Short mmCIF file of C-alpha atoms in Angstrom, two decimals:
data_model
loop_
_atom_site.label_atom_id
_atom_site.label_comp_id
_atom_site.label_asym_id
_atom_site.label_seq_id
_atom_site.Cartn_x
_atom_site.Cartn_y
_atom_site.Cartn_z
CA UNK C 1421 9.69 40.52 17.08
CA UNK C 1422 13.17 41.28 15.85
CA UNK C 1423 13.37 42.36 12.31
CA UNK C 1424 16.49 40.64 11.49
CA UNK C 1425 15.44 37.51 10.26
CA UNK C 1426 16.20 36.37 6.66
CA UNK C 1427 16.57 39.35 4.89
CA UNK C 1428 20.42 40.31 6.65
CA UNK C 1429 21.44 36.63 5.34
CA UNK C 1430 23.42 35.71 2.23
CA UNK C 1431 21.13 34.71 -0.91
CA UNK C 1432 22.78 31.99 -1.45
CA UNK C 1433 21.92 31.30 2.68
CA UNK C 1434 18.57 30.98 2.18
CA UNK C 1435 18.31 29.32 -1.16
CA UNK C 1436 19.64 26.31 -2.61
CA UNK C 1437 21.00 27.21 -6.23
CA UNK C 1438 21.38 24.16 -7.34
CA UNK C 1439 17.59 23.17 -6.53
CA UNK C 1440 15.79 26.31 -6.48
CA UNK C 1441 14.97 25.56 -3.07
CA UNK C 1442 14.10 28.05 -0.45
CA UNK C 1443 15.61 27.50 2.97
CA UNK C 1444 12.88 29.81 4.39
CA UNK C 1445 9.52 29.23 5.86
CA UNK C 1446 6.94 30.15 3.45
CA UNK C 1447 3.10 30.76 3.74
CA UNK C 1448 1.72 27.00 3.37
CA UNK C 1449 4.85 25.14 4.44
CA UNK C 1450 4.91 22.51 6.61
CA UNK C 1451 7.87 22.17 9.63
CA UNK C 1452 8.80 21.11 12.73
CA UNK C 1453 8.79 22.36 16.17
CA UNK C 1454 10.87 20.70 18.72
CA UNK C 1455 9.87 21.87 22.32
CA UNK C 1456 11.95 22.05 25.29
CA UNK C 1457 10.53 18.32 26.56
CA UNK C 1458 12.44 17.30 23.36
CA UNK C 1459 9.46 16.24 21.69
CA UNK C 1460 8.67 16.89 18.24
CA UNK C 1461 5.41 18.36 16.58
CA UNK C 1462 4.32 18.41 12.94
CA UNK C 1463 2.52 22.05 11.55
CA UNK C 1464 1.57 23.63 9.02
CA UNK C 1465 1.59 27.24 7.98
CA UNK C 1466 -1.89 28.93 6.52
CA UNK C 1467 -1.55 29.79 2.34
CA UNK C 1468 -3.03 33.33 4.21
CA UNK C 1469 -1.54 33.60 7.92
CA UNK C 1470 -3.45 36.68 8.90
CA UNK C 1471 -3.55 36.63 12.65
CA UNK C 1472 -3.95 32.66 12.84
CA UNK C 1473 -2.35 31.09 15.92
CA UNK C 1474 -0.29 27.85 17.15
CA UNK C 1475 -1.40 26.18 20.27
CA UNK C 1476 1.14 24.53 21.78
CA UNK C 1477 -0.57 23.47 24.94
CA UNK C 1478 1.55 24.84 28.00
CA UNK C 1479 4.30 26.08 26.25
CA UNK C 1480 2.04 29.14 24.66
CA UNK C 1481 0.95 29.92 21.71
CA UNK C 1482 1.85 32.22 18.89
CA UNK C 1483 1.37 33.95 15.41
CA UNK C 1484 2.14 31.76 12.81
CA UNK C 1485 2.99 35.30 10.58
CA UNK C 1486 5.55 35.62 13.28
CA UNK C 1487 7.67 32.97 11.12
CA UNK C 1488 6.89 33.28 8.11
CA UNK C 1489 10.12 34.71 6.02
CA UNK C 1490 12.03 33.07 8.53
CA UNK C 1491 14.68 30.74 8.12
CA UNK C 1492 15.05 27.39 9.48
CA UNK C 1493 17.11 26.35 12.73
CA UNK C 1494 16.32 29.47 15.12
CA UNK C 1495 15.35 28.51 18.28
CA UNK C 1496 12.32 31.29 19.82
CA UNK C 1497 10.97 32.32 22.85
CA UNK C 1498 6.94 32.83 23.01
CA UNK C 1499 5.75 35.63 24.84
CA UNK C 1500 2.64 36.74 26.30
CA UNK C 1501 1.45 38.91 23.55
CA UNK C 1502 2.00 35.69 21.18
CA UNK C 1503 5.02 37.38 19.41
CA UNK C 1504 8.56 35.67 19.23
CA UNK C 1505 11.60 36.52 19.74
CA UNK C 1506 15.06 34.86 18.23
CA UNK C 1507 17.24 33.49 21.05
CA UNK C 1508 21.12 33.48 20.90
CA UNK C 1509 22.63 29.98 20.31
CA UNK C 1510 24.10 28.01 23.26
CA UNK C 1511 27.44 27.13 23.83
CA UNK C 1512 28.71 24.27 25.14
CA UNK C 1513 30.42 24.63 28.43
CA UNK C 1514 32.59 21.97 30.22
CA UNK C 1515 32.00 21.31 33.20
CA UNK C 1516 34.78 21.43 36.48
CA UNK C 1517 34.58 18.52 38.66
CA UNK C 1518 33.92 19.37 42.19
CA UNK C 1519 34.22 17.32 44.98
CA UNK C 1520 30.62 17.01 46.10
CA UNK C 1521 29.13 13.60 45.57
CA UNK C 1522 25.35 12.54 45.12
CA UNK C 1523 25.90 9.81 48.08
CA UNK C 1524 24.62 12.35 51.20
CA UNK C 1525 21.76 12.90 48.75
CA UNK C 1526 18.41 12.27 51.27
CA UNK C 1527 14.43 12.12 48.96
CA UNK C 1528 12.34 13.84 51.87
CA UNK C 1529 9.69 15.23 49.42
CA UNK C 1530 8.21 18.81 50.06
CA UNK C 1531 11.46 18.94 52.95
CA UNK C 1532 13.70 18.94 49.84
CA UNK C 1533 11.88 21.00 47.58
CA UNK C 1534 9.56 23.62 50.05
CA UNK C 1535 8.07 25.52 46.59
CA UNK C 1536 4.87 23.85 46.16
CA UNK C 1537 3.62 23.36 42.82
CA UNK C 1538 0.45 25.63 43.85
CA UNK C 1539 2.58 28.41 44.63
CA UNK C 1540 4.44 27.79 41.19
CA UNK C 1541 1.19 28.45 39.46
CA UNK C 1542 0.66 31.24 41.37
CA UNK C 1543 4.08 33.21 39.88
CA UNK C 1544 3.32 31.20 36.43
CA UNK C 1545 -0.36 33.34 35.96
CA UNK C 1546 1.51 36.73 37.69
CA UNK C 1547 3.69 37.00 34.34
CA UNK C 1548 7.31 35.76 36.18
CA UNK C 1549 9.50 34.40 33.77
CA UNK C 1550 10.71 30.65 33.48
CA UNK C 1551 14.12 31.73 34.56
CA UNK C 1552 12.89 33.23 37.84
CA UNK C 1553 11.01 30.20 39.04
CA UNK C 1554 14.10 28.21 38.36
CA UNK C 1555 16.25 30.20 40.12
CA UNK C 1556 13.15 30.22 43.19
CA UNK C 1557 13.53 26.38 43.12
CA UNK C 1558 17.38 25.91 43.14
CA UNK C 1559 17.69 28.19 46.31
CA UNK C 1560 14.73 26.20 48.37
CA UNK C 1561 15.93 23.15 47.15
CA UNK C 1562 17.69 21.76 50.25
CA UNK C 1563 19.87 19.30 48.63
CA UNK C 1564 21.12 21.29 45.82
CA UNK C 1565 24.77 21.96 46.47
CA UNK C 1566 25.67 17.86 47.66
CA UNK C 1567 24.66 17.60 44.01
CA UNK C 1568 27.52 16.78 41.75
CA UNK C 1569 28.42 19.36 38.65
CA UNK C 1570 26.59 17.08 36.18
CA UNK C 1571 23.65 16.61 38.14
CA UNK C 1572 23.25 20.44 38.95
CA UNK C 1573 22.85 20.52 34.97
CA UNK C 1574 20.57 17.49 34.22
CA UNK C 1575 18.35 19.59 37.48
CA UNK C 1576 18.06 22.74 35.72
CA UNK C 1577 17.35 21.14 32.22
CA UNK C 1578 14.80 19.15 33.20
CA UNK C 1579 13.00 22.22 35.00
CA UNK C 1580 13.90 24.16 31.81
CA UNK C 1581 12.21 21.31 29.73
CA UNK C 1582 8.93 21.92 32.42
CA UNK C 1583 8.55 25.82 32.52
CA UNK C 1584 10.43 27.47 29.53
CA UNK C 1585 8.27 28.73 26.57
CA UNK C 1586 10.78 27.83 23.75
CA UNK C 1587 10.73 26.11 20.60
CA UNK C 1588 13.58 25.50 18.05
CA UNK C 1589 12.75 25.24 14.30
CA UNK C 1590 13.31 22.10 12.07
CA UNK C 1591 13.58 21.85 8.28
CA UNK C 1592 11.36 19.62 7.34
CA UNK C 1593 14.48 17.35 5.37
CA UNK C 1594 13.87 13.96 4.49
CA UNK C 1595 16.43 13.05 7.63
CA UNK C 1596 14.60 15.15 9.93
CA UNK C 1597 10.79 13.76 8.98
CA UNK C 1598 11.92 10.41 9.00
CA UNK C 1599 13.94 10.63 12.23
CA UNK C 1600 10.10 12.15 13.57
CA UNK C 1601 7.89 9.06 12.19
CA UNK C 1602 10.44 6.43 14.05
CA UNK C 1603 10.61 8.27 16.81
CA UNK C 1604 6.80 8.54 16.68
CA UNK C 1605 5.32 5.51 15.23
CA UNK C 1606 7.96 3.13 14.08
CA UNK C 1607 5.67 0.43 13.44
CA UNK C 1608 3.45 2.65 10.80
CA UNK C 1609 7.43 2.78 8.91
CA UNK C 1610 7.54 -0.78 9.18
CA UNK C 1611 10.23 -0.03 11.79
CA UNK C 1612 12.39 1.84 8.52
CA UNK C 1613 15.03 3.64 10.47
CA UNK C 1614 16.86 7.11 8.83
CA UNK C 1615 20.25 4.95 8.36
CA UNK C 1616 18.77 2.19 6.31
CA UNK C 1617 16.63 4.26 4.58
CA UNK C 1618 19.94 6.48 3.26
CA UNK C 1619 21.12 2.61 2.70
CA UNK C 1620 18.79 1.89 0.41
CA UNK C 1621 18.95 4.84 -1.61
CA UNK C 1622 22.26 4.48 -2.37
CA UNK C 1623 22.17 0.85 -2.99
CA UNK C 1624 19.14 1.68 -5.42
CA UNK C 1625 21.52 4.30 -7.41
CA UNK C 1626 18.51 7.26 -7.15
CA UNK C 1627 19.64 9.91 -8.85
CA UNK C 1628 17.84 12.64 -11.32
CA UNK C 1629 16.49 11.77 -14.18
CA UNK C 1630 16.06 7.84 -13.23
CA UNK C 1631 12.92 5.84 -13.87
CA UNK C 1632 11.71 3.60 -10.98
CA UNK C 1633 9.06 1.31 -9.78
CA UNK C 1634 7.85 1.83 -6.56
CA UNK C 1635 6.09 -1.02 -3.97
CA UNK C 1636 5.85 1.15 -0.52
CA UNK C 1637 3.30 0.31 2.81
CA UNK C 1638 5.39 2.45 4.64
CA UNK C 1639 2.63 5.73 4.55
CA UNK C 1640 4.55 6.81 1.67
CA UNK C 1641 8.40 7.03 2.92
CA UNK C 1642 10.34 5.43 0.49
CA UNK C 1643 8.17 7.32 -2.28
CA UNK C 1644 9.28 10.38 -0.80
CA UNK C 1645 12.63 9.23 -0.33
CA UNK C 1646 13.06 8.76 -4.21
CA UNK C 1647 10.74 11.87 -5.20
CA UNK C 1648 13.34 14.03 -3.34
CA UNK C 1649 16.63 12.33 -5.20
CA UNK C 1650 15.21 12.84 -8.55
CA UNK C 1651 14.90 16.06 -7.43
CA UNK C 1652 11.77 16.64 -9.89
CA UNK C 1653 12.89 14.91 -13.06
CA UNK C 1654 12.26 11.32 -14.23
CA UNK C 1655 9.69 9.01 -13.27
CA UNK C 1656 8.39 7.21 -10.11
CA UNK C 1657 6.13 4.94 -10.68
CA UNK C 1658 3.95 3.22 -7.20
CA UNK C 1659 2.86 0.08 -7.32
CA UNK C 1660 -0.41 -0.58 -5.18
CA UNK C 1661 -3.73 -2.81 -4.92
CA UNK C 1662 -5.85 0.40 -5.08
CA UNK C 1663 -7.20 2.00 -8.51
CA UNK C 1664 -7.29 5.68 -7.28
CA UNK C 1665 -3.84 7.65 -6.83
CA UNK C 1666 -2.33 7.51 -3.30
CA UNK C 1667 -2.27 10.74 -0.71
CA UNK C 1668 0.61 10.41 1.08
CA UNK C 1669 1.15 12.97 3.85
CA UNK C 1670 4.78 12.59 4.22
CA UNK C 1671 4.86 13.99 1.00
CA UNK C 1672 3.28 17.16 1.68
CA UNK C 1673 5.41 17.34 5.10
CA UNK C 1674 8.30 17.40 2.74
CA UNK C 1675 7.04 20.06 1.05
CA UNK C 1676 7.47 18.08 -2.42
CA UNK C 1677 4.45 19.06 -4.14
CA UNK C 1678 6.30 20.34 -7.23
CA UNK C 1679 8.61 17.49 -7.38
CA UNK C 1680 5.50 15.16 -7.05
CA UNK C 1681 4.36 15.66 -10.69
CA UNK C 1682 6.98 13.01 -11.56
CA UNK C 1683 5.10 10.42 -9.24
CA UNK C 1684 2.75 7.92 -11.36
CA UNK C 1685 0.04 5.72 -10.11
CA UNK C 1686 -0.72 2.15 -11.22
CA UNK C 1687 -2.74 -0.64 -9.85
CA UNK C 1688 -1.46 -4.23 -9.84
CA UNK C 1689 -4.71 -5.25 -12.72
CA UNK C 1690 -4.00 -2.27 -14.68
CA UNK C 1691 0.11 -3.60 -14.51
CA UNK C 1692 -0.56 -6.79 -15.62
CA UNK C 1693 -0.13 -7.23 -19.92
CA UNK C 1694 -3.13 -9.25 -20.09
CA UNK C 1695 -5.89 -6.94 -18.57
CA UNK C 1696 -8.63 -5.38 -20.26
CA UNK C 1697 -9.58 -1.94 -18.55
CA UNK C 1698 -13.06 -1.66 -18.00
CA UNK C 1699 -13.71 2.14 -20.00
CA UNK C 1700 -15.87 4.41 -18.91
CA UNK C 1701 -17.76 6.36 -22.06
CA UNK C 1702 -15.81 9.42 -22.64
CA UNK C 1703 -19.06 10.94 -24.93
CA UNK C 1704 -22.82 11.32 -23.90
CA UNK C 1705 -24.82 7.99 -25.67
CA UNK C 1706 -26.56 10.79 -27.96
CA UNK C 1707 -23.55 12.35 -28.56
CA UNK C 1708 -24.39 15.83 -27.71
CA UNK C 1709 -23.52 17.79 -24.55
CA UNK C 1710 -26.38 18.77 -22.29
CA UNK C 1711 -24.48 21.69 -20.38
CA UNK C 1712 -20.62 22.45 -20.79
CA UNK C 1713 -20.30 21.02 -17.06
CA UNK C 1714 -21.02 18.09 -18.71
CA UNK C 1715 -18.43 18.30 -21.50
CA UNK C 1716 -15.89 19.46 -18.82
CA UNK C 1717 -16.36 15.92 -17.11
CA UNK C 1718 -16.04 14.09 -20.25
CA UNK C 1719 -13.40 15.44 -21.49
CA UNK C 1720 -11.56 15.06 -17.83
CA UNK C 1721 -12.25 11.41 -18.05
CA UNK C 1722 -11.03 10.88 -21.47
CA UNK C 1723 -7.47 12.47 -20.43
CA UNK C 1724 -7.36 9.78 -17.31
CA UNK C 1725 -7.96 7.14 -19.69
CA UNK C 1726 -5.73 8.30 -22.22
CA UNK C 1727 -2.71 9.07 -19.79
CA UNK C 1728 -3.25 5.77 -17.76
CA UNK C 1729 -2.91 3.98 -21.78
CA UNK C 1730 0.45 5.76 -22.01
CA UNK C 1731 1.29 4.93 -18.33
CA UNK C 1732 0.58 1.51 -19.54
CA UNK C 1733 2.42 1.62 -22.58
CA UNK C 1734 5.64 3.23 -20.60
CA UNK C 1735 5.23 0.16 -18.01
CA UNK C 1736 5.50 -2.62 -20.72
CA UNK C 1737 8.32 -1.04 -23.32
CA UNK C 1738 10.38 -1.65 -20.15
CA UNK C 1739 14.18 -0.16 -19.45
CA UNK C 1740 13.68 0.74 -16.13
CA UNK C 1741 16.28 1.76 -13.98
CA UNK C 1742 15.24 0.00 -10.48
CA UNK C 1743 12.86 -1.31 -8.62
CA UNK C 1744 12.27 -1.03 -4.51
CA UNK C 1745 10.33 -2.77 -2.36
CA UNK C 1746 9.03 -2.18 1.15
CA UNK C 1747 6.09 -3.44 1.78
CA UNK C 1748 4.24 -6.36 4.05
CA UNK C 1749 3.46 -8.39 0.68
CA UNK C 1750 5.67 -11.50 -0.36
CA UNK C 1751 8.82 -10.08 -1.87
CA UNK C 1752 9.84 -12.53 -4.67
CA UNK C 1753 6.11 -12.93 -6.38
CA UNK C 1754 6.91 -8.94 -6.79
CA UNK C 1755 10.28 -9.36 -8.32
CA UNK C 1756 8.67 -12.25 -10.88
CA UNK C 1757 5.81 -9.91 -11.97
CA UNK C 1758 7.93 -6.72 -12.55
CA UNK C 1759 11.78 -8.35 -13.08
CA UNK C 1760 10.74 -8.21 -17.72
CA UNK C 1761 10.65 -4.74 -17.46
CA UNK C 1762 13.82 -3.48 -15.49
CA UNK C 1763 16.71 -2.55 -17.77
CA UNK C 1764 19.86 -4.04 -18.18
CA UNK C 1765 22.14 -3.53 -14.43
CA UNK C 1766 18.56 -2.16 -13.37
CA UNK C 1767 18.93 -2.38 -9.27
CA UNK C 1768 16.81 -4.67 -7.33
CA UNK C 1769 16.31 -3.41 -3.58
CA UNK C 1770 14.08 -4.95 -0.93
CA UNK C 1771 13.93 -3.68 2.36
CA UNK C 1772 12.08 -5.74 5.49
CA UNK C 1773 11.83 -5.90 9.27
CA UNK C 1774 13.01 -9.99 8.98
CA UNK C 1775 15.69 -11.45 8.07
CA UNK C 1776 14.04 -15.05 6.68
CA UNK C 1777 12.13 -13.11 4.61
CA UNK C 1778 14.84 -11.86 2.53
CA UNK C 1779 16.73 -15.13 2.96
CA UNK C 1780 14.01 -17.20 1.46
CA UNK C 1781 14.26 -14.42 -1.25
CA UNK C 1782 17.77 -14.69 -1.96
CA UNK C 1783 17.58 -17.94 -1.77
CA UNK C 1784 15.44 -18.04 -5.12
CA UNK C 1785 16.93 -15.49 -6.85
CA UNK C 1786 20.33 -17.19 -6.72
CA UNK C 1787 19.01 -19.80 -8.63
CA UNK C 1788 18.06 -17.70 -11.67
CA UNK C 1789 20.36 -16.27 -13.92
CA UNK C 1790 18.35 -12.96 -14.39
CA UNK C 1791 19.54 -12.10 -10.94
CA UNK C 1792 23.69 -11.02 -10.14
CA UNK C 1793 25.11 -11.07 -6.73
CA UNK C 1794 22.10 -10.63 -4.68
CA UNK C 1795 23.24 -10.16 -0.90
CA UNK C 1796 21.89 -8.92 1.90
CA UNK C 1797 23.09 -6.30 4.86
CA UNK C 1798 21.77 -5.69 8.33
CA UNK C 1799 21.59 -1.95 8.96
CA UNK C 1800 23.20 -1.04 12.59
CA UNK C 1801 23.30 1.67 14.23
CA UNK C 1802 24.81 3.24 17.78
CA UNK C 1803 23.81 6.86 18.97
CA UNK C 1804 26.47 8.52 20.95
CA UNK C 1805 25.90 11.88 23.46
CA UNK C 1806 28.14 13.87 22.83
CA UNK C 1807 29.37 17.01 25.32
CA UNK C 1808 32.52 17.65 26.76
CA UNK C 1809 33.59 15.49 29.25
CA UNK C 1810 30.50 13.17 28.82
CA UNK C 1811 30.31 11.44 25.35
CA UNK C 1812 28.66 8.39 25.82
CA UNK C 1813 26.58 5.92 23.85
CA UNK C 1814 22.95 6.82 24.70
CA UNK C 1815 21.08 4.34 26.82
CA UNK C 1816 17.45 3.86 24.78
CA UNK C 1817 18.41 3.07 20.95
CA UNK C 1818 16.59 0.78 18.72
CA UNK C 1819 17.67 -3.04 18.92
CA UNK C 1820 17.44 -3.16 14.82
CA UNK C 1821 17.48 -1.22 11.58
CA UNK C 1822 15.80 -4.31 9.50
CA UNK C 1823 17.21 -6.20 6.38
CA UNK C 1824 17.79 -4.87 2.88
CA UNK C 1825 18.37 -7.05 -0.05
CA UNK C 1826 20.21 -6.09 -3.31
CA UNK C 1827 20.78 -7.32 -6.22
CA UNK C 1828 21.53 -6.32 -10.28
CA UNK C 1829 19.37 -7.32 -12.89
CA UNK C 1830 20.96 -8.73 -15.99
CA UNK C 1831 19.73 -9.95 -19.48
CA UNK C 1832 19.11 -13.66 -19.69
CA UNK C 1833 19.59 -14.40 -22.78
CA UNK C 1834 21.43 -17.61 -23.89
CA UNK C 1835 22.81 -15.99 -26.96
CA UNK C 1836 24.42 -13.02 -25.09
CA UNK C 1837 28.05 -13.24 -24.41
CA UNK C 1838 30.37 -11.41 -22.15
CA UNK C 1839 32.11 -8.09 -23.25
CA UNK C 1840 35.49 -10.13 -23.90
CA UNK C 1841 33.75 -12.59 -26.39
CA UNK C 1842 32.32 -9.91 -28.45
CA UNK C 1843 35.32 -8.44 -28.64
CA UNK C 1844 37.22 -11.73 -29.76
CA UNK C 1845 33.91 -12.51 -32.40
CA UNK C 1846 34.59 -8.54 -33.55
CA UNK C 1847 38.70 -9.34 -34.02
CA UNK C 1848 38.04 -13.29 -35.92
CA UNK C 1849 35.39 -11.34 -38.32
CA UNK C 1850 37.43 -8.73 -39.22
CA UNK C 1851 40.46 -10.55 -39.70
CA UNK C 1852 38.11 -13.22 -41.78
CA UNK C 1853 37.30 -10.38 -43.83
CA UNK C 1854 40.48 -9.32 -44.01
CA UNK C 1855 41.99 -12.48 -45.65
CA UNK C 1856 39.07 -13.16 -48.33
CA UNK C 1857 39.73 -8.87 -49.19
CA UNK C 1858 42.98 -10.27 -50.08
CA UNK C 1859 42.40 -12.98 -51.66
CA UNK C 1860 40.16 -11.23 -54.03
CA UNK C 1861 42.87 -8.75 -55.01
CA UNK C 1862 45.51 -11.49 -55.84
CA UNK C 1863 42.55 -12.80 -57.94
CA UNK C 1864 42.47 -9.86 -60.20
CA UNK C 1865 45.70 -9.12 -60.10
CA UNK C 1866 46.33 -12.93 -62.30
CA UNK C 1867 43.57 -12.19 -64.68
CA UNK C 1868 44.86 -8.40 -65.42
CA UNK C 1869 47.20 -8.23 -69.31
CA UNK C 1870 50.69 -8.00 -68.94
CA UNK C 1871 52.15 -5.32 -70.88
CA UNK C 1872 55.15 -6.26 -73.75
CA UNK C 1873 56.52 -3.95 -76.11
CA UNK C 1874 53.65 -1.79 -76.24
CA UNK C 1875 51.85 -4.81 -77.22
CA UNK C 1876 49.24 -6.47 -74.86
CA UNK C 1877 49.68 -10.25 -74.53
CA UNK C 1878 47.30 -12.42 -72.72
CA UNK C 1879 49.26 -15.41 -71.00
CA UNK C 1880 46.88 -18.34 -70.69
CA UNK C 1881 47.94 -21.66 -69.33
CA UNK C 1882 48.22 -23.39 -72.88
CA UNK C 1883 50.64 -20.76 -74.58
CA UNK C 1884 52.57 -21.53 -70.92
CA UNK C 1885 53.00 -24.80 -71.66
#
């Protein structure tokens, strides 16, 4: 393989100043290969590659220390001896209009195509390259030149798509990963799609250094969405019906481990003011250690006990910056049970695949004057192909991006007054103040001794008169 991978590109190329983040595949990274069929496959480099392999199936297979110190976005070709190689980037060409036409166009099966697939295995195991049996198939095909321009090209991509041993790198990015789980599963995503998830973020206000509570069912997206804007400082805390912290894979297929120290864990009991934790002892009933294995366990249980009380604690003192919802529970009983502790413009977002949902939502929280402006949007979204003479919408896109909800919490309180008020209360106080400061000072100004002749005389009312 080629040599002149990352280490003839910029430092500043292949990592992210501003994050500390490496823009290179590392040993024990997860990524994404996108084959020639256009379909998309989640792996996972070895901590120790050694001579470990990556079975694609019948596109090859390959060294997975052939990547490593690579950088993202290269597109490969395997080869026999499981090595890559780093492929030039394609341009786009436009293509001339000829006058051929796809109406003299005749299906005759093997007539039309004479290169049976038998004999294409045959030059497949003799080592001939994808290119050659291509090129084999193009001059039997019959019907080949009555093709129009465009078709010639959709012909030779979709052969390219069934014989070439490529593969083309993706950075595991949050756009990327969740582009691959709707395209994969959309209903395990509750049917989240990329644009409303970017939506919500920015209606939520993530940004580093914020504190926010977390209800997710979507396998862990929206976590993983606000682990990687705080961008490893502040506080996420998830919300869930389970006492034992959460895996959640798209995590790890971020590659967000070290930004995943700010995610906490909380069940719903352990959330509510009321509950009594059942404890666990934290010493032996004798109160002596039978083996330090023994103490080790203690003393790891007294730390979980002692950092969910803080956790606790941090829940209840309140001032939190947001709270997000996506999730297959009721909404509003949510937004009841956690709406004491958000802050003061704290953001309220709810995200779901139906639009009464929401409404009923709304609906109640317009009622309440804890709750300002809450609206909702319908996410839309139209894919367009884009190539030089042939930009087009695409013909399969999603019917729907679901329904978010928004709205800013504010502090009911009957005694609070708008920033104008306060300002007036401020002005009428001080000028209150003002007048009674004066009136003081004339005050002791009358009862001061007027000076006559070097002599002090006291006027009082009766030597007036």
């Amino acid at each position: 393989m080629a040599e002149s991978g990352p280490s003839s590109l910029p430092e500043d190329v292949l990592v992210d100043q501003k994050e500390g983040k490496s823009h290179t595949i590392q040993a024990g990274s997860h990524l994404l290969l996108q084959l020639p069929s256009k379909e998309v496959r989640q792996v996972r480099i070895d901590t120790n590659p050694g001579g470990k392999t990556i079975n694609l199936g019948k596109f090859g297979s390959f060294k997975q220390s052939c990547l490593v110190g690579q950088p993202y976005g290269l597109s490969y070709e395997i080869l026999p001896d499981k090595t890559l190689v780093i492929m030039p980037p394609t341009l786009l060409e436009e293509l001339e209009e000829t006058g051929a036409t796809n109406e003299l166009i005749v299906d005759a099966g093997e007539y039309v195509q004479p290169l049976t697939s038998d004999e294409i295995e045959v030059l497949k195991k003799s080592g001939v390259h994808f290119s050659e049996i291509i090129k084999k198939q193009i001059e039997t095909h019959v019907n080949y030149e009555l093709k129009t321009e465009y078709s010639k090209d959709k012909y030779r991509k979709r052969k390219e798509a069934k014989f070439a041993k490529q593969m083309a790198i993706l950075e595991p990015s949050l756009f990327n990963v969740a582009s691959y789980l709707f395209e994969k599963d959309p209903g395990r995503i509750l049917g989240l799609r990329v644009d409303t998830l970017s939506q919500i973020a920015n209606l939520a206000n993530l940004r580093p250094g914020g504190r926010f509570l977390v209800v997710d069912t979507t396998g862990g997206l929206l976590v993983a969405t606000t682990l990687e804007r705080l961008g490893g400082s502040g506080t996420v805390l998830y919300l869930s019906e389970t006492d034992t912290p959460p895996e959640f894979p798209i995590v790890d297929l971020l590659n967000l481990k070290e930004k995943a120290e700010t995610l906490k864990h909380l069940d719903w009991a352990a959330a509510d003011e009321e509950h009594v934790p059942i404890r666990a002892p934290i010493e032996p009933p004798t109160g002596e250690y039978k083996s330090e294995g023994q103490r080790e366990r203690y003393e790891k249980r007294r730390q979980a006990l002692e950092a969910q009380a803080q956790l606790r604690e941090d829940l209840f003192a309140g001032e939190w910056d947001g709270l997000l919802i996506a999730a297959q529970y009721e909404p509003f009983s949510i937004v009841q049970r956690l709406t004491p502790y958000l802050a003061g413009s704290a953001t309220v977002t709810i995200y779901s695949q139906y639009l009464q949902v929401l409404a009923e939502v709304q609906a109640k929280m317009r009622s309440l004057p804890a709750y300002l402006s809450p609206s909702i949007t319908e996410a839309w979204l139209r894919q367009y192909q884009v190539f030089p003479g042939r930009t087009h919408p695409l013909m399969n896109m999603s019917g729907g991006g679901g329904y978010i909800l928004h709205a800013i919490h504010v502090y009911d309180d009957p005694k609070a007054s708008s920033v104008l008020a306060g300002r007036r209360r401020r002005l009428t106080e001080r000028r209150s103040a003002n007048r009674v400061a004066e009136t003081s000072a004339q005050g002791l100004e009358s009862d001061t001794p007027i000076e006559n002749g070097g002599l002090d005389v006291e006027m009082t009312s009766a030597e007036t008169e």
